[in-house]
PDB file of C-alpha atoms and ligand atoms in Angstrom:
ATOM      1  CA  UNK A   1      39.901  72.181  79.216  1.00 80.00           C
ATOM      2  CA  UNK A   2      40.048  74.336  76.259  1.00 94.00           C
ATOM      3  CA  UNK A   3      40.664  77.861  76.292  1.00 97.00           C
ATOM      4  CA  UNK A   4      38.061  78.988  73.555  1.00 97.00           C
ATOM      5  CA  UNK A   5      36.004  75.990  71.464  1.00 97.00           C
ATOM      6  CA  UNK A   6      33.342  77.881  68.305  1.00 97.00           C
ATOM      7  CA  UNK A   7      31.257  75.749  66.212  1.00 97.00           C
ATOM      8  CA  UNK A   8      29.134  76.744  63.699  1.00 98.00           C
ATOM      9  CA  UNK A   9      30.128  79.712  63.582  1.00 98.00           C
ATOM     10  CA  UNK A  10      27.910  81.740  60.712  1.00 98.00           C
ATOM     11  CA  UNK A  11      27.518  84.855  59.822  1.00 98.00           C
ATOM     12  CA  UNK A  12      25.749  86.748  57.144  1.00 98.00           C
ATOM     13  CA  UNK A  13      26.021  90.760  56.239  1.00 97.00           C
ATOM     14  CA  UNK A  14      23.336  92.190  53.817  1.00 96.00           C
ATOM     15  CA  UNK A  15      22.440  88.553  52.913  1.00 96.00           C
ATOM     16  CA  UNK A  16      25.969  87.321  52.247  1.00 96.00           C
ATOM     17  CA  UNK A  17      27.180  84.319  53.905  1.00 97.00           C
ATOM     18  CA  UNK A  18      30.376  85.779  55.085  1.00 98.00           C
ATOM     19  CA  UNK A  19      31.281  82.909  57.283  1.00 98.00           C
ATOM     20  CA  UNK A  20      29.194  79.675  56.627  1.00 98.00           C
ATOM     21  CA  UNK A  21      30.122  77.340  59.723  1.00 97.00           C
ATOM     22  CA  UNK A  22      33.232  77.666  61.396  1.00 97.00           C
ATOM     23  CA  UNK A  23      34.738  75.623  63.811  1.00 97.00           C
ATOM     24  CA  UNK A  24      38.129  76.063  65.828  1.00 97.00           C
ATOM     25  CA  UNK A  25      39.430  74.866  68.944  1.00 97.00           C
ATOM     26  CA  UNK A  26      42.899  76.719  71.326  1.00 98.00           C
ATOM     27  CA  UNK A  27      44.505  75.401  74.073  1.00 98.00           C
ATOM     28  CA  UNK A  28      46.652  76.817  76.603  1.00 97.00           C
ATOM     29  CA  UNK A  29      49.743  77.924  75.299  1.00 97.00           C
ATOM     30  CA  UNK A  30      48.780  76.998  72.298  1.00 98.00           C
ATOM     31  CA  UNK A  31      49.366  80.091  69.430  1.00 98.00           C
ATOM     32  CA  UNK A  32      46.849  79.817  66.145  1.00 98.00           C
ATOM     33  CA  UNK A  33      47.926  81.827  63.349  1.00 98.00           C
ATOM     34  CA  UNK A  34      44.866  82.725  61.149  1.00 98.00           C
ATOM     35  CA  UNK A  35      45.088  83.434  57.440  1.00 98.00           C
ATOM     36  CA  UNK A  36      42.733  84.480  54.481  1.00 98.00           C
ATOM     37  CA  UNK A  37      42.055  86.729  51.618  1.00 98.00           C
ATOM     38  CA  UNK A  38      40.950  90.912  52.269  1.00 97.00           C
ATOM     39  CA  UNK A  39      37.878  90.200  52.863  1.00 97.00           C
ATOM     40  CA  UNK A  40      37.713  86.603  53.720  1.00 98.00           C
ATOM     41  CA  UNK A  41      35.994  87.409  57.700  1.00 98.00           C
ATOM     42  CA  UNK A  42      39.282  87.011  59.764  1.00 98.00           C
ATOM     43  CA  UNK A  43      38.543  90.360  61.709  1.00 96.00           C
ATOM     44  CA  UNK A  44      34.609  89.240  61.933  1.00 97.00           C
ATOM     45  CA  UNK A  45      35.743  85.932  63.154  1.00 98.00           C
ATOM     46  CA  UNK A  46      38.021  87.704  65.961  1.00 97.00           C
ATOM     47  CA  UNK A  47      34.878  89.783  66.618  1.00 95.00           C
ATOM     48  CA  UNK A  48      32.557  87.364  67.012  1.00 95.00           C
ATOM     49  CA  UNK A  49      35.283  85.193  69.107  1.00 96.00           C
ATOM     50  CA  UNK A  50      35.413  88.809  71.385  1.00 94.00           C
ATOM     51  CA  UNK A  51      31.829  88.614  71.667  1.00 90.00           C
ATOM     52  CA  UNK A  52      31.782  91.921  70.514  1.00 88.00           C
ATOM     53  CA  UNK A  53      29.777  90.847  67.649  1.00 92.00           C
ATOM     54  CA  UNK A  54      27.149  88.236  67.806  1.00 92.00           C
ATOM     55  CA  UNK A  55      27.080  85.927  64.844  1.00 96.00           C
ATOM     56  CA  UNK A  56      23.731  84.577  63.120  1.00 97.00           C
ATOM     57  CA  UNK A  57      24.561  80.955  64.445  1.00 97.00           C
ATOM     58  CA  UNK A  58      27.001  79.338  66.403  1.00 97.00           C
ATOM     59  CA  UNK A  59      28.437  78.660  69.402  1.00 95.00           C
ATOM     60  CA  UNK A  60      31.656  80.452  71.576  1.00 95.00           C
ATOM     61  CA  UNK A  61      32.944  78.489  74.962  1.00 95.00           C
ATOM     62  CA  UNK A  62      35.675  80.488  76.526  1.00 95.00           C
ATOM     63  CA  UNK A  63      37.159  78.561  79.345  1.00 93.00           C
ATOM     64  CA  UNK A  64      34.597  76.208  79.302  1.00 92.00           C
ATOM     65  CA  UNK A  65      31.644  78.412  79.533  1.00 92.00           C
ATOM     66  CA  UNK A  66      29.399  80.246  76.758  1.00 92.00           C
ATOM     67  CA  UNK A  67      30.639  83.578  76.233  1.00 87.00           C
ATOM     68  CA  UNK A  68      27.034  85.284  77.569  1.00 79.00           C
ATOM     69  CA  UNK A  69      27.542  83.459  80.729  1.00 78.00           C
ATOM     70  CA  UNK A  70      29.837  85.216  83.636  1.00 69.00           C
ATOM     71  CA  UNK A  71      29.779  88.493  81.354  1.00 70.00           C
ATOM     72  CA  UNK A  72      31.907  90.357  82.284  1.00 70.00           C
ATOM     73  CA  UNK A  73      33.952  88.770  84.368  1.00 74.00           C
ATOM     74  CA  UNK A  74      34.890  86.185  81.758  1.00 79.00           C
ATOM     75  CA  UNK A  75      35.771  88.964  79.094  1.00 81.00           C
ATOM     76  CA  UNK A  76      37.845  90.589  81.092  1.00 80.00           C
ATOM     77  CA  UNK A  77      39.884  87.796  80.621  1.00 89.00           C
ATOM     78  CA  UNK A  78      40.714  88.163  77.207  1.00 93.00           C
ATOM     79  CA  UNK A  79      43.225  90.856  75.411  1.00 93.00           C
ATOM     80  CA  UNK A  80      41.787  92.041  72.366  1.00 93.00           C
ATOM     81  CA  UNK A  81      43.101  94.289  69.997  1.00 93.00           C
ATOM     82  CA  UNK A  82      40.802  94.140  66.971  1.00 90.00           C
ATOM     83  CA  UNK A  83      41.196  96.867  63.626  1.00 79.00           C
ATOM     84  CA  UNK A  84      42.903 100.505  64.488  1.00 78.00           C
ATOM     85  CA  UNK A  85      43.582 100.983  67.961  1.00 82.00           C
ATOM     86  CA  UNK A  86      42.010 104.238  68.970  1.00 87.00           C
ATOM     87  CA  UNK A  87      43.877 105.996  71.840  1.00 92.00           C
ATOM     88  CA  UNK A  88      43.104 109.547  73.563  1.00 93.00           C
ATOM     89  CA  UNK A  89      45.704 111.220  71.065  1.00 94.00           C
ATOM     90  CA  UNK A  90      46.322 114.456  73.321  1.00 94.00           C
ATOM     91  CA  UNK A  91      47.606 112.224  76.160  1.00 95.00           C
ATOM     92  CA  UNK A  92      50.963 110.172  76.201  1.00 95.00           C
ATOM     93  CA  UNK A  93      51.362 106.400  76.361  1.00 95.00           C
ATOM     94  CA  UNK A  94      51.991 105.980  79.588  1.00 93.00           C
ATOM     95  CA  UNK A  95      49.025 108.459  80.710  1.00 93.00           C
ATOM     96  CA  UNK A  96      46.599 105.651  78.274  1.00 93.00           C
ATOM     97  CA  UNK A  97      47.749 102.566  79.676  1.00 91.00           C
ATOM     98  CA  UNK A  98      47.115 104.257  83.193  1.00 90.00           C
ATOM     99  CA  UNK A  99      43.247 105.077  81.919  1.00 89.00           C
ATOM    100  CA  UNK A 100      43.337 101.820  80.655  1.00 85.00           C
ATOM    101  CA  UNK A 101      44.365  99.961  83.835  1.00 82.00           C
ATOM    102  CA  UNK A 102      42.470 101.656  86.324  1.00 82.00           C
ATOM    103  CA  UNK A 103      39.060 100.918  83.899  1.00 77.00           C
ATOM    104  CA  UNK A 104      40.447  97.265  84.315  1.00 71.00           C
ATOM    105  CA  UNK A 105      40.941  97.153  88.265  1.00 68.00           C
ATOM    106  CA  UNK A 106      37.892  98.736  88.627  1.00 61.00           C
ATOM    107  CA  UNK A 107      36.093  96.093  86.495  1.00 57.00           C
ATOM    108  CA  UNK A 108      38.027  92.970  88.163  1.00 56.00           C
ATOM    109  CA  UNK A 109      36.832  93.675  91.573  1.00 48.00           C
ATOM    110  CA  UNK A 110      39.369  91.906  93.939  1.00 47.00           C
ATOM    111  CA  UNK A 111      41.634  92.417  91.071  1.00 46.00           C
ATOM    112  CA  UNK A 112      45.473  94.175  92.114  1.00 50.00           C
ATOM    113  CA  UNK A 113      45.071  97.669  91.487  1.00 46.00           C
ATOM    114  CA  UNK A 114      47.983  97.955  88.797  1.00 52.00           C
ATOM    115  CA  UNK A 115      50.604 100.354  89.749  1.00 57.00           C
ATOM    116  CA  UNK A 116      52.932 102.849  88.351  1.00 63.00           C
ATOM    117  CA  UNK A 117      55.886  99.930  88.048  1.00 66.00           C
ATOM    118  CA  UNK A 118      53.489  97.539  86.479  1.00 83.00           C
ATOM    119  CA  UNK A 119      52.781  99.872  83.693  1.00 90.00           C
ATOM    120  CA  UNK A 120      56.979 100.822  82.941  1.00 92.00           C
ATOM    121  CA  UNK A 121      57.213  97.184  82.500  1.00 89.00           C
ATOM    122  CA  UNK A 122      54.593  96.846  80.116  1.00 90.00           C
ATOM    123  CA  UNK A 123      55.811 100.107  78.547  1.00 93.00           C
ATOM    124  CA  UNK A 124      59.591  98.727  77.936  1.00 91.00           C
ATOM    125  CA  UNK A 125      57.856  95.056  76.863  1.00 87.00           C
ATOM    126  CA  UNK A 126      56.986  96.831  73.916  1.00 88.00           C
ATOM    127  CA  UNK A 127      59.697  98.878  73.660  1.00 89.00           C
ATOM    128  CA  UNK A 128      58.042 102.368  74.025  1.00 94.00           C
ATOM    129  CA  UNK A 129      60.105 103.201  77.243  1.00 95.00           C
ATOM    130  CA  UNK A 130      61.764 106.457  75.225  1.00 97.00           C
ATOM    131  CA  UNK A 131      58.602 107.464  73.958  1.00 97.00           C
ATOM    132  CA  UNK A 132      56.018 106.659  77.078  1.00 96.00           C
ATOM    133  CA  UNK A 133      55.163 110.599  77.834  1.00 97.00           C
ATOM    134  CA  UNK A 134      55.002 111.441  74.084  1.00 97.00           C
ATOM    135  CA  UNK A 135      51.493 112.350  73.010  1.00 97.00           C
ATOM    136  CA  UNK A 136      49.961 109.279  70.941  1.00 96.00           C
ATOM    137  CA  UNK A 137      49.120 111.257  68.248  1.00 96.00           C
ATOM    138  CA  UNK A 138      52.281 111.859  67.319  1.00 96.00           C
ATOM    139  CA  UNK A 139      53.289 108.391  67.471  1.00 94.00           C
ATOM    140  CA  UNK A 140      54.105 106.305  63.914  1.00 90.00           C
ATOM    141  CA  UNK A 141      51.528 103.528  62.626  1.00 86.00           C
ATOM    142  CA  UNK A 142      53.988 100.851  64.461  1.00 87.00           C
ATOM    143  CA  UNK A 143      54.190 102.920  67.834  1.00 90.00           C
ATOM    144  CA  UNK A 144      50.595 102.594  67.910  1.00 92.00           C
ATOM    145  CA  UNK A 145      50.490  98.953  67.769  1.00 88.00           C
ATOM    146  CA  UNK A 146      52.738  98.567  70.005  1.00 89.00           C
ATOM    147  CA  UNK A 147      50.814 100.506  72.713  1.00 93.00           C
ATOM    148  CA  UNK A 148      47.854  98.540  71.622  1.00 92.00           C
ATOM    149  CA  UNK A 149      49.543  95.301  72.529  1.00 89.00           C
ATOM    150  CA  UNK A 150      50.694  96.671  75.594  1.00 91.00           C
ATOM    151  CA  UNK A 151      47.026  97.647  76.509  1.00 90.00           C
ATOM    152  CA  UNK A 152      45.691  93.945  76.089  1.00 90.00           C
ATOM    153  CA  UNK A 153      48.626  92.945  77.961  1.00 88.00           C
ATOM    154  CA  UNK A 154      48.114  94.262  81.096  1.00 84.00           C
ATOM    155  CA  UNK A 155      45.552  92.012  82.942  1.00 83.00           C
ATOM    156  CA  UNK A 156      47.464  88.939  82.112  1.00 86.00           C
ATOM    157  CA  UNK A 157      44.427  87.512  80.185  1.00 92.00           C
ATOM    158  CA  UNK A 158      44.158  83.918  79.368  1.00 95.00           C
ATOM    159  CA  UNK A 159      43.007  84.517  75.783  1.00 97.00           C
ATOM    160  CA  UNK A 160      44.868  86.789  73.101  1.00 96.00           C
ATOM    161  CA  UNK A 161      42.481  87.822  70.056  1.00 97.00           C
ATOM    162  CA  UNK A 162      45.114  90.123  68.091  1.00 96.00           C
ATOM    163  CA  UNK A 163      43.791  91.416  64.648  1.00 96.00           C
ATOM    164  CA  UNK A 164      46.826  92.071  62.515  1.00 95.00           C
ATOM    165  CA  UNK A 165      49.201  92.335  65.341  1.00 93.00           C
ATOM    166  CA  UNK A 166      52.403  92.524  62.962  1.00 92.00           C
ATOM    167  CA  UNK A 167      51.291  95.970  61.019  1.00 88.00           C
ATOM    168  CA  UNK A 168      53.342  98.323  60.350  1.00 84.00           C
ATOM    169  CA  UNK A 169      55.709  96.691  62.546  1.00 88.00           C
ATOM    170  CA  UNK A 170      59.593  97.161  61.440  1.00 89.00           C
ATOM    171  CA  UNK A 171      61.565  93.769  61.093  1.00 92.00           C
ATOM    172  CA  UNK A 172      63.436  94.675  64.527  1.00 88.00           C
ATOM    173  CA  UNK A 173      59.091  95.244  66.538  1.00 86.00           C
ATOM    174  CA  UNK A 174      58.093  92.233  64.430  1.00 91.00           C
ATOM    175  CA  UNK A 175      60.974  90.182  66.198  1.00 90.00           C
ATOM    176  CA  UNK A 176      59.904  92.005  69.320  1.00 86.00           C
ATOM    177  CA  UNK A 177      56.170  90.902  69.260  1.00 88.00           C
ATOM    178  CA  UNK A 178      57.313  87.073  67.850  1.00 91.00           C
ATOM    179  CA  UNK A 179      59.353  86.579  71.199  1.00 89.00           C
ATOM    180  CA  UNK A 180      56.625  88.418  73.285  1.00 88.00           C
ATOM    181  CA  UNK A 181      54.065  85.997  72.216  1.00 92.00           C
ATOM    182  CA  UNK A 182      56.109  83.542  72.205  1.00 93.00           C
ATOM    183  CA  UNK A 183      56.650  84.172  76.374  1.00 90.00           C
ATOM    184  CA  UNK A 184      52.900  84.682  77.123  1.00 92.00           C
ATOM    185  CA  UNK A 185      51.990  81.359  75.459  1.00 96.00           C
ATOM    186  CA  UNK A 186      55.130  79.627  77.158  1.00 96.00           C
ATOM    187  CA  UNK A 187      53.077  81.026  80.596  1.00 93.00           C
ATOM    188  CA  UNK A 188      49.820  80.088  79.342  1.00 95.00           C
ATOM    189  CA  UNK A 189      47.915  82.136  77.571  1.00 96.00           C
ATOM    190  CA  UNK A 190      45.991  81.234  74.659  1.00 98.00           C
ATOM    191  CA  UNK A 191      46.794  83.037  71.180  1.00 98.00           C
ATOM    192  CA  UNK A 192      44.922  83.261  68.134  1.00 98.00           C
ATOM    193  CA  UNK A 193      46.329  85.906  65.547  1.00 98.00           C
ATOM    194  CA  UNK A 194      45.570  86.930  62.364  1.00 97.00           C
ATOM    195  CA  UNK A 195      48.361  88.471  59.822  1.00 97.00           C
ATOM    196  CA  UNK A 196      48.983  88.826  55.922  1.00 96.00           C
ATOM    197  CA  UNK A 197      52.546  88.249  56.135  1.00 96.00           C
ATOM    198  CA  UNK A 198      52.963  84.053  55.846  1.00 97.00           C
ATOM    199  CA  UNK A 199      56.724  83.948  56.483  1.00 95.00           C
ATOM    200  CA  UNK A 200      56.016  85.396  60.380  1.00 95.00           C
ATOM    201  CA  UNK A 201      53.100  83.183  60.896  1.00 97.00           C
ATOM    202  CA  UNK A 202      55.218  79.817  60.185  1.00 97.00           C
ATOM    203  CA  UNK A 203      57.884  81.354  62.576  1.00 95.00           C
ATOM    204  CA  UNK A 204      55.406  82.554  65.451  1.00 96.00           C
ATOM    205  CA  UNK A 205      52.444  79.983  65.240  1.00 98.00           C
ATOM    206  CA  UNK A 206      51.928  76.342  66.467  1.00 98.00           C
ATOM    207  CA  UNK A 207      49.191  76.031  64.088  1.00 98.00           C
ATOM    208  CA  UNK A 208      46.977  77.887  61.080  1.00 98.00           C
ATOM    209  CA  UNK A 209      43.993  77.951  60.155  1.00 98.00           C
ATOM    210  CA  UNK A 210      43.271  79.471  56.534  1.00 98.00           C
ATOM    211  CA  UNK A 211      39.463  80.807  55.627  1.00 98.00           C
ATOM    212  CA  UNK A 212      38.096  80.697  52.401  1.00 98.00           C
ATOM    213  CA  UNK A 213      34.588  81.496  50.967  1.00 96.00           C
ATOM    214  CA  UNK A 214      33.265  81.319  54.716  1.00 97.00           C
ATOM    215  CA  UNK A 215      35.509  77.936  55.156  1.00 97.00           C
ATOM    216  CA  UNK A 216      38.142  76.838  56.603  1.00 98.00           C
ATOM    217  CA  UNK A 217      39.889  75.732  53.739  1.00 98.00           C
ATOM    218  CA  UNK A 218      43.007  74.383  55.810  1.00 98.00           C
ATOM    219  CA  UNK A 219      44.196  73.667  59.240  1.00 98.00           C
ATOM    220  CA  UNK A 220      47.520  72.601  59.638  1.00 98.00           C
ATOM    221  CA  UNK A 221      50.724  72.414  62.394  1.00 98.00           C
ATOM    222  CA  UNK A 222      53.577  74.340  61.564  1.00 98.00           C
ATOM    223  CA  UNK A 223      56.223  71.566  61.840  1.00 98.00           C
ATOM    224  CA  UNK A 224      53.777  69.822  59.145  1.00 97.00           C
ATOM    225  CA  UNK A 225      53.391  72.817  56.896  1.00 98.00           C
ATOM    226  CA  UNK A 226      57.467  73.384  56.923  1.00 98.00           C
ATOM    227  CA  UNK A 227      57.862  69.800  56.308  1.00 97.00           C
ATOM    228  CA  UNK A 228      57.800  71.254  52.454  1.00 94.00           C
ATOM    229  CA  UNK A 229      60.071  73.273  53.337  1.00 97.00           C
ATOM    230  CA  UNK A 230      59.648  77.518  53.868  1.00 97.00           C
ATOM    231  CA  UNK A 231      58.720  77.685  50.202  1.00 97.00           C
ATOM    232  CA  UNK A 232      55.996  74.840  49.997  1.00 98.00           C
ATOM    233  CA  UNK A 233      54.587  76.187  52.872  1.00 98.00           C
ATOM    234  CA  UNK A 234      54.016  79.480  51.895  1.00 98.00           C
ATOM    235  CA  UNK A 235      52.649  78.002  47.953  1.00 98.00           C
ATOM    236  CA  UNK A 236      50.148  75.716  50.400  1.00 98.00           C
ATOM    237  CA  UNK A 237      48.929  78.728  52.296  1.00 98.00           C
ATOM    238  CA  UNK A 238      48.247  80.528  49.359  1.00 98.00           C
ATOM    239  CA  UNK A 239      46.551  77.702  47.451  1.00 98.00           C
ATOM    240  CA  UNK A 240      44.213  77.132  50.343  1.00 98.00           C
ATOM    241  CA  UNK A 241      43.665  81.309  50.445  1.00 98.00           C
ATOM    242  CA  UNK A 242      42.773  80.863  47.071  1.00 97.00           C
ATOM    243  CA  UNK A 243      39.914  78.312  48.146  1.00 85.00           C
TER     244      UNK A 243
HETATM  245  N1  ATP B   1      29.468  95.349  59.593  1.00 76.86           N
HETATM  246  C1  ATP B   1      29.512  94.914  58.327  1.00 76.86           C
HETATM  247  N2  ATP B   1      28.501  95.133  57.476  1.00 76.86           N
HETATM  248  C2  ATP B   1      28.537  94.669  56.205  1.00 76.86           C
HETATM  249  N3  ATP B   1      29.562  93.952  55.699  1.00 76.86           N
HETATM  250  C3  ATP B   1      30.580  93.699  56.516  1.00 76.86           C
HETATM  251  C4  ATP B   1      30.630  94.160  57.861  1.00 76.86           C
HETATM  252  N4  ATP B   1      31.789  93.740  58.430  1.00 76.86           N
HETATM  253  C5  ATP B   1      32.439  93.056  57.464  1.00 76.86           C
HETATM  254  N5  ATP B   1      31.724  93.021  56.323  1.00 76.86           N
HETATM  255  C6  ATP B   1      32.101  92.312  55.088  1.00 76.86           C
HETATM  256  O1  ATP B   1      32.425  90.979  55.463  1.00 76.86           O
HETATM  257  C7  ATP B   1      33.535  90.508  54.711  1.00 76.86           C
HETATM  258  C8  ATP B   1      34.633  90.052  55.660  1.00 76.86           C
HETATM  259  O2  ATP B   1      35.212  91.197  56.257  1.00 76.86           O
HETATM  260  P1  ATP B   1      36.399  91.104  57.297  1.00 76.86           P
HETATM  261  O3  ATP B   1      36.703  92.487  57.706  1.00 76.86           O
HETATM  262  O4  ATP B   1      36.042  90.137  58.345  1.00 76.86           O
HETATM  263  O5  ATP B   1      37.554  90.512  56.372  1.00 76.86           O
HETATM  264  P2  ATP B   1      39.089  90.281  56.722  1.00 76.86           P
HETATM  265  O6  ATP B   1      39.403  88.846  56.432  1.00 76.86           O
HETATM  266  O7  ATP B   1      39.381  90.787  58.075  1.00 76.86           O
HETATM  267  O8  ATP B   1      39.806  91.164  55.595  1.00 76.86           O
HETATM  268  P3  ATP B   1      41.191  92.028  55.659  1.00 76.86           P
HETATM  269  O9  ATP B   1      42.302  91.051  55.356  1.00 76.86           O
HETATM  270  O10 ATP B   1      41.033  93.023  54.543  1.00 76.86           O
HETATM  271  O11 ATP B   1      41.287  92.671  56.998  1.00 76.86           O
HETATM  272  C9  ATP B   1      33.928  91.640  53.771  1.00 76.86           C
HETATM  273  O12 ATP B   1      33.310  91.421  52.536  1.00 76.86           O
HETATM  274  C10 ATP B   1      33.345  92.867  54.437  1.00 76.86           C
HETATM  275  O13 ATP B   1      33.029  93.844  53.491  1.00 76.86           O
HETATM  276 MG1   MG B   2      40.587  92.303  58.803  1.00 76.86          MG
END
């Protein structure tokens, strides 16, 4: 079974077509790297895919089902980290993934309560151990993604949406996240990411897919992609970003 199947995906703002029938398939374990233009409806496409935004036409399966159906048990099991994290900024890391948590085990009924151990592991995942009872508005633009990646961690969801996981991520955090996801596909979970920076997605996906003018312009496998070598890739991505 796959993990999340859309089809005809459309959507239109203010009478622009900003995606005009999209299609994508992800299997477990499987890690989808998606690419386009500013502008060309990755982050609307993640929403959509969320089901925290419904699109004109189309349909979403997540494990099998339509999204509306088992709401919200069956988003619950998805991590999503979509645009700027927003965080209670007075309160430390450690004291938001603990908000964060207890919303979740009080959602998942039947779900393990997660305790004070879980959350120092999720805390050094992400490498924030030093910094966990810092306030989060003191924390850098790469700090904060971190602790959003640790938040959609937590529940051990089946499906990762991640919105520009990689900014403003130092080379060291970037290596960080590539191994992270990297281990949570290797255990399952689904992964569909979207990011600017080509070189990272040919090392950390399996596959792309490339949108342009409401298309997908390209899907290809990595290994097929690098067959041109690191340079050919990256001049094919951008060709099909240029539509
Ligand atoms: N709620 C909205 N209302 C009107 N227009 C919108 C809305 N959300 C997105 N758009 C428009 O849809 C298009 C796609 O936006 P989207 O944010 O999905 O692009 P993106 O591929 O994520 O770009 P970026 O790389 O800059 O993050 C843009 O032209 C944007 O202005
Ligand atoms: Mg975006």
């Amino acid at each position: 079974m796959k993990v999340l199947e859309a089809d005809g995906i459309v959507q239109v703002f203010e009478g622009r077509e900003v995606l005009a029938g999209l299609d994508l398939t992800l299997g477990q374990g499987e890690i989808l790297g998606l690419l386009g233009a500013n502008g060309a409806g990755k982050s609307t496409l993640l929403k959509i895919l969320s089901g925290m935004q419904r699109p004109v036409s189309g349909r979403v399966r997540f494990l099998g089902k339509p999204l509306s159906e088992g709401y919200p048990g069956s988003l619950a099991r998805m991590g999503v980290s979509i645009n700027e994290p927003v965080f209670y900024e007075s309160l430390s890391a450690r004291e938001n993934l603990e908000i964060d948590l207890a919303y979740l085990s009080l959602a998942n009924a039947g779900h393990r309560a997660v305790e004070s151990a879980g959350i120092s592991q999720l805390l050094e995942k992400v490498g924030l151990t030093a910094d966990s009872a810092t306030a989060v508005g003191r924390y850098s633009m790469g700090m904060r993604q971190r602790l959003a990646l640790a938040r959609c961690m937590g529940h051990h969801p089946d499906l990762y949406l991640l919105d520009e996981p990689l900014n403003g991520l130092d080379p060291i955090a970037i290596g960080q996240l590539r191994d992270s996801l990297r281990n949570l596909a290797a255990q399952g979970s689904a992964i569909l990411f979207s990011s600017h920076i080509l070189s990272e997605v040919l090392h950390t996906a399996d596959r792309v897919m490339v949108i342009a003018g409401g298309r997908v312009s390209l899907r290809a496998s990595v290994p097929e992609l690098l067959s041109k070598g690191q340079e050919g890739a990256e001049q094919t991505l951008i060709k099909a970003m240029e539509g």
